[in-house]
Short mmCIF file of C-alpha atoms in Angstrom, two decimals:
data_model
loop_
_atom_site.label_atom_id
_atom_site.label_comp_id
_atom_site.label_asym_id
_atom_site.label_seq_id
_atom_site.Cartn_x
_atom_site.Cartn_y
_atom_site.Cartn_z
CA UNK A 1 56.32 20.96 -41.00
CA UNK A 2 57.33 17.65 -42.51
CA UNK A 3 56.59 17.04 -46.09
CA UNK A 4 55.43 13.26 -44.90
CA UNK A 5 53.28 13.24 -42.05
CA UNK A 6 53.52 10.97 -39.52
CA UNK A 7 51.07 10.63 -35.91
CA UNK A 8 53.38 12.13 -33.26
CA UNK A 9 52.72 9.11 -30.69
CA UNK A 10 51.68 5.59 -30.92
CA UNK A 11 51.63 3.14 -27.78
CA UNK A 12 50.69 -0.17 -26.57
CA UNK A 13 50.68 -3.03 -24.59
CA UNK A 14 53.72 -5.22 -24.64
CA UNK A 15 52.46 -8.11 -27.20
CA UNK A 16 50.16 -5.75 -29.22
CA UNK A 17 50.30 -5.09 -32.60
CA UNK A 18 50.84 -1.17 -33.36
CA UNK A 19 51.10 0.20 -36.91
CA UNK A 20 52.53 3.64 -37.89
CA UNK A 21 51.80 5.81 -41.00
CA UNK A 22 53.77 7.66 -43.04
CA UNK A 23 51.32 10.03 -45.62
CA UNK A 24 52.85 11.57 -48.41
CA UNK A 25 51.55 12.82 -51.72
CA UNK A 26 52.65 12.60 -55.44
CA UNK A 27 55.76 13.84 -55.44
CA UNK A 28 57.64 11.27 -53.18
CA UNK A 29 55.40 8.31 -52.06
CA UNK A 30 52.74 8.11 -54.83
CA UNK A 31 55.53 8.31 -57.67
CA UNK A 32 56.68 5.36 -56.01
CA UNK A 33 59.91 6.07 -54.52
CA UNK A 34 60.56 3.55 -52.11
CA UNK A 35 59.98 4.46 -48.53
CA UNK A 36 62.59 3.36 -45.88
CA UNK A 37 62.02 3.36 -41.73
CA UNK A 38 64.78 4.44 -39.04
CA UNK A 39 64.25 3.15 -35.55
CA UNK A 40 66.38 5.59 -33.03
CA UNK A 41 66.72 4.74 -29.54
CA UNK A 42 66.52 7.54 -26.56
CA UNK A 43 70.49 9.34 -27.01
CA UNK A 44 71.23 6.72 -29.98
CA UNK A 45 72.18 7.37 -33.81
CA UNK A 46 69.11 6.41 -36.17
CA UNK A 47 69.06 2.90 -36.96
CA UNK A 48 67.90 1.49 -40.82
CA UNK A 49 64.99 -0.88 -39.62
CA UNK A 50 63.04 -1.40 -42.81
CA UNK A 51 64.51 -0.71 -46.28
CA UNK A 52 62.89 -0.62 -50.18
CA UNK A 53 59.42 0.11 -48.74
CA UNK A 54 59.44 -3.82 -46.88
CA UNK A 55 62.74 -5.18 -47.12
CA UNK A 56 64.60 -6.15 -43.47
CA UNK A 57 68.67 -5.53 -43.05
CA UNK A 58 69.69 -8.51 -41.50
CA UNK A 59 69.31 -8.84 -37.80
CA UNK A 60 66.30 -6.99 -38.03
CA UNK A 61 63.45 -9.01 -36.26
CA UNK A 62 60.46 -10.37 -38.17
CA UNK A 63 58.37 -8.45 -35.99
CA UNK A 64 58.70 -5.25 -37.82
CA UNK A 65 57.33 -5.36 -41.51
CA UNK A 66 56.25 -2.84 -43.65
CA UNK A 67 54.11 -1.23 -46.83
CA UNK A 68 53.08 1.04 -49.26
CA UNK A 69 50.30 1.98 -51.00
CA UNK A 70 49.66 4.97 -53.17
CA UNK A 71 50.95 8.28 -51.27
CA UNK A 72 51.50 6.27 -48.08
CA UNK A 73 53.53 3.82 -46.13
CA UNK A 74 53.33 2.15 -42.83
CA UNK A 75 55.32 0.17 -40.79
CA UNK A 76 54.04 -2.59 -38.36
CA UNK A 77 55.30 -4.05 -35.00
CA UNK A 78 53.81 -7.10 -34.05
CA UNK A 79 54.12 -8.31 -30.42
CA UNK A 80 56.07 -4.81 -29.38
CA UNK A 81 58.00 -5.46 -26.86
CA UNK A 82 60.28 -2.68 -24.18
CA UNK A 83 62.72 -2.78 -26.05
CA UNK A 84 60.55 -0.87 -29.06
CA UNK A 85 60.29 2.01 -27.25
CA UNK A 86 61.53 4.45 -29.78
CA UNK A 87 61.10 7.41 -32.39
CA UNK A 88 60.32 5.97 -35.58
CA UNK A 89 61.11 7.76 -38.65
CA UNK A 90 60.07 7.39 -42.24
CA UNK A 91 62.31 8.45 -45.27
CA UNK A 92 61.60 8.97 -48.70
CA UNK A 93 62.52 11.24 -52.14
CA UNK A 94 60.95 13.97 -53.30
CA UNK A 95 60.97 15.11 -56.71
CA UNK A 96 59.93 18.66 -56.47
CA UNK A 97 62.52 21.32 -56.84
CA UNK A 98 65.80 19.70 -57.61
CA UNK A 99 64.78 16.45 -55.26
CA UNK A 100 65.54 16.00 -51.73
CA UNK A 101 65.55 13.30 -49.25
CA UNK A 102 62.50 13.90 -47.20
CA UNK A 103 61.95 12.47 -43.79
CA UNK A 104 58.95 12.13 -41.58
CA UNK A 105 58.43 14.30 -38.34
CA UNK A 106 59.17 11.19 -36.46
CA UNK A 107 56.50 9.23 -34.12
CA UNK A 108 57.51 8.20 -30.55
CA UNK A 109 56.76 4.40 -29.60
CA UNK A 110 55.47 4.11 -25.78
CA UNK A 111 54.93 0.56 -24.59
CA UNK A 112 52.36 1.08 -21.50
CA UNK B 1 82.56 -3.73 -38.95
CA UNK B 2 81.79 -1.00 -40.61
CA UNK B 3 82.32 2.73 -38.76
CA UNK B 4 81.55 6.29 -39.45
CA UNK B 5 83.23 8.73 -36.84
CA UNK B 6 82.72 12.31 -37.60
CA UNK B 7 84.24 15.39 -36.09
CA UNK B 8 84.92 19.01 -36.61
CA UNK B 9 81.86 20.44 -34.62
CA UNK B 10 81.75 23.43 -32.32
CA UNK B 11 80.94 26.18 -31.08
CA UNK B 12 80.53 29.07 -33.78
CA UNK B 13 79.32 32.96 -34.06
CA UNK B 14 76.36 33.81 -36.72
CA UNK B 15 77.79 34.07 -39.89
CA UNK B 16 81.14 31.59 -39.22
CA UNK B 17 82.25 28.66 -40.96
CA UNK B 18 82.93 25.24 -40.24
CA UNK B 19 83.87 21.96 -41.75
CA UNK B 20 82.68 18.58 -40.55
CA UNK B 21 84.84 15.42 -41.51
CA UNK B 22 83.45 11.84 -41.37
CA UNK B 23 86.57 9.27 -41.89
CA UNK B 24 84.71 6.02 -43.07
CA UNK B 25 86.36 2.56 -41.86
CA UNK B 26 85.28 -1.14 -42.67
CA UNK B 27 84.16 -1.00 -46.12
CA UNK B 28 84.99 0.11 -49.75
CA UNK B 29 84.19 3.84 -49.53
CA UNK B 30 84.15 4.53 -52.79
CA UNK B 31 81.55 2.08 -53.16
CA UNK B 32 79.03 3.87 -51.76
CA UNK B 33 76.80 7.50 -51.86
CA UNK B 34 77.25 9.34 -48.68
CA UNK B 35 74.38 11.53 -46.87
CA UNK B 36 74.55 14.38 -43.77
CA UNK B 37 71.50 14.53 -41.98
CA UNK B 38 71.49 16.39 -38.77
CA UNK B 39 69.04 16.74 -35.44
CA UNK B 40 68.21 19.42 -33.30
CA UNK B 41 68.46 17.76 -29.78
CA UNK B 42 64.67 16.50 -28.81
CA UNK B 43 63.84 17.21 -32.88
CA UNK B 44 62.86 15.21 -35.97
CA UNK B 45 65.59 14.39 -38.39
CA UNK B 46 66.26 16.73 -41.41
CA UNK B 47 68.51 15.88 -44.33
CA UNK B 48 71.41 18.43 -45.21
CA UNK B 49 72.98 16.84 -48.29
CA UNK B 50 73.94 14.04 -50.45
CA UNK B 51 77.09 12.91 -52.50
CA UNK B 52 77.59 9.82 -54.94
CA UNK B 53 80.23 7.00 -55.03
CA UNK B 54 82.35 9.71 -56.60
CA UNK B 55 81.41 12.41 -56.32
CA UNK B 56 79.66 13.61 -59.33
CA UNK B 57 76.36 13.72 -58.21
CA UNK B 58 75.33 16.36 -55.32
CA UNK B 59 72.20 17.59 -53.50
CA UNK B 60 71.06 20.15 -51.20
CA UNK B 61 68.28 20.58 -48.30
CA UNK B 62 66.83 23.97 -49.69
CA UNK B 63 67.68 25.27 -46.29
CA UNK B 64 71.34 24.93 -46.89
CA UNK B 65 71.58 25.81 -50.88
CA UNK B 66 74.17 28.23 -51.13
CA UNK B 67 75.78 27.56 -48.04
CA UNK B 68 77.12 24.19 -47.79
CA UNK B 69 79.59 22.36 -49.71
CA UNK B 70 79.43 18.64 -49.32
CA UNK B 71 82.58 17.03 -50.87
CA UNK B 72 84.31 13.45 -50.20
CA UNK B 73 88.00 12.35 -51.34
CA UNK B 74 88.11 8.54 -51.36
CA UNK B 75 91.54 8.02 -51.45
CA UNK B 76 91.31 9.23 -47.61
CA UNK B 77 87.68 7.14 -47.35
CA UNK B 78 86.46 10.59 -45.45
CA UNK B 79 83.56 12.65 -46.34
CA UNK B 80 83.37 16.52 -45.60
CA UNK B 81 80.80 19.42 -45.12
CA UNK B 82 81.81 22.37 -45.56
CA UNK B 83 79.48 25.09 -43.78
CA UNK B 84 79.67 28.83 -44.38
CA UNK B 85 77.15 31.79 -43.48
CA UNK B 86 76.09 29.79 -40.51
CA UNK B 87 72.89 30.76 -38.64
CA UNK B 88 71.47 29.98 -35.42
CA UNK B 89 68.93 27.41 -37.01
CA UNK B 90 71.89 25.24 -38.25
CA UNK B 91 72.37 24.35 -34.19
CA UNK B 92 71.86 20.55 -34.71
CA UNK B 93 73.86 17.33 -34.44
CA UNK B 94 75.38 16.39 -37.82
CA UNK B 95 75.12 12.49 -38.78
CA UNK B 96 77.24 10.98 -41.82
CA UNK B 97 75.59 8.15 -43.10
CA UNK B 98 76.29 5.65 -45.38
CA UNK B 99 73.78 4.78 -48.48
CA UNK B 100 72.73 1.28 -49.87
CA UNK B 101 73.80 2.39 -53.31
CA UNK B 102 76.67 4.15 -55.98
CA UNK B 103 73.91 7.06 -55.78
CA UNK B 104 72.52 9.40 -52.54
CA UNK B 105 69.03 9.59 -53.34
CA UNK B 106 66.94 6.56 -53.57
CA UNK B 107 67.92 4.01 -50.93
CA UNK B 108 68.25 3.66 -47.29
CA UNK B 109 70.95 4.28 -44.80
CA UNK B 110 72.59 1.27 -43.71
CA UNK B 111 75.09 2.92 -41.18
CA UNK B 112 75.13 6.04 -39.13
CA UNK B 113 77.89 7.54 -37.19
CA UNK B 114 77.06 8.94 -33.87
CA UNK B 115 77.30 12.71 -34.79
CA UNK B 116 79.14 15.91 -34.01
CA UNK B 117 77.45 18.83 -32.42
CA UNK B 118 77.19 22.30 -34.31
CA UNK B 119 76.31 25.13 -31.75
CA UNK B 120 75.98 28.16 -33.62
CA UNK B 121 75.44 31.12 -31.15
CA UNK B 122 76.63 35.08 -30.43
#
């Protein structure tokens, strides 16, 4: 069980908007740790897709955007494409225990 | 161009040891905190431990305390894991990955390397 929660499947048309959540609690999210997003393709290494809770590496499309709000983050794709189709993962720090890196349980993108 | 190529995976009985290397290429090594995060095949991602630029700073998945030594020399740019008392639930793919900071914690991952496999089975 993944200390942030994410839905295990999104999907959409190709052009749709589709968001993804990320829930956390007060410990990582709401103590405002900044939340980052991985896109991995099928048989690929994770790939840093948003960074700083809305910040794009370069080369990243505008398409994908993201935000955060008290325990929870999301990440939007706007006009997904085939080329989306992914896992998504968010990322964060903890500061229970000693702290950890936390990650989210992942959330597969299906363009219909 | 930045590249992360690790190695030292295998095949290894319940209770073995192993030691994964990641030799870093393209950018100032020292420059940077390093992570391992690994993946059981069809899985979610799970950090396994952090290191910064020099490795003063360290953290641990809770899973691993105890049992895993992460370690990096710079003047070789590599970064190492040391696993001991290996289980069955360490099976996974082992990622290096390089952090947008001096420190492991806080920011993202800008570059991954593509993994070694750890089998750990009887």
């Amino acid at each position: 069980q993944s200390v942030l929660t994410q839905p295990p499947s999104v999907s959409g048309v190709p052009g749709q908007r589709v968001t993804i959540s990320c829930t956390g609690s007060s410990s990582n999210i709401g103590a405002t740790y900044d939340v980052h997003w991985y896109q991995q393709l099928p048989g690929r290494a994770p790939k840093l897709l948003i960074y700083g809770n809305s910040n794009r590496p370069s080369g990243v499309p505008d398409r994908f955007s993201g935000s955060r709000s008290g325990t929870s983050a999301s990440l939007a794709i706007t006009g997904i494409q085939a080329e989306d189709e992914a896992d998504y993962y968010c990322q964060s720090y903890d500061n229970s225990l000693s702290g950890s890196i936390v990650f989210g349980g992942g959330t597969k993108l299906t363009v219909l | 161009e930045v590249h992360l190529v690790e190695s030292g995976g295998g095949v290894v009985r319940p209770g073995g040891s192993l030691r994964l290397s990641c030799v870093a290429s393209g950018f100032t090594f020292e420059d940077y905190g390093m992570n391992w995060v690994r993946q059981v095949p069809g899985k979610g991602l799970e950090w396994v431990s952090g290191i910064n630029w020099n490795g003063g700073g360290t953290g641990y998945a809770y899973s691993v305390k105890g049992r895993f030594t992460i370690s990096r020399d710079n003047a070789k740019n590599s970064l190492y894991l040391q696993m001991n008392s290996l289980r069955a639930e360490d099976t996974a793919l082992y990622y290096c990955a390089r952090i947008q900071s001096l420190e492991w914690e806080l920011s993202g991952a800008d570059y991954w390397g593509q993994g070694t496999l750890v089998t750990v089975s009887s």
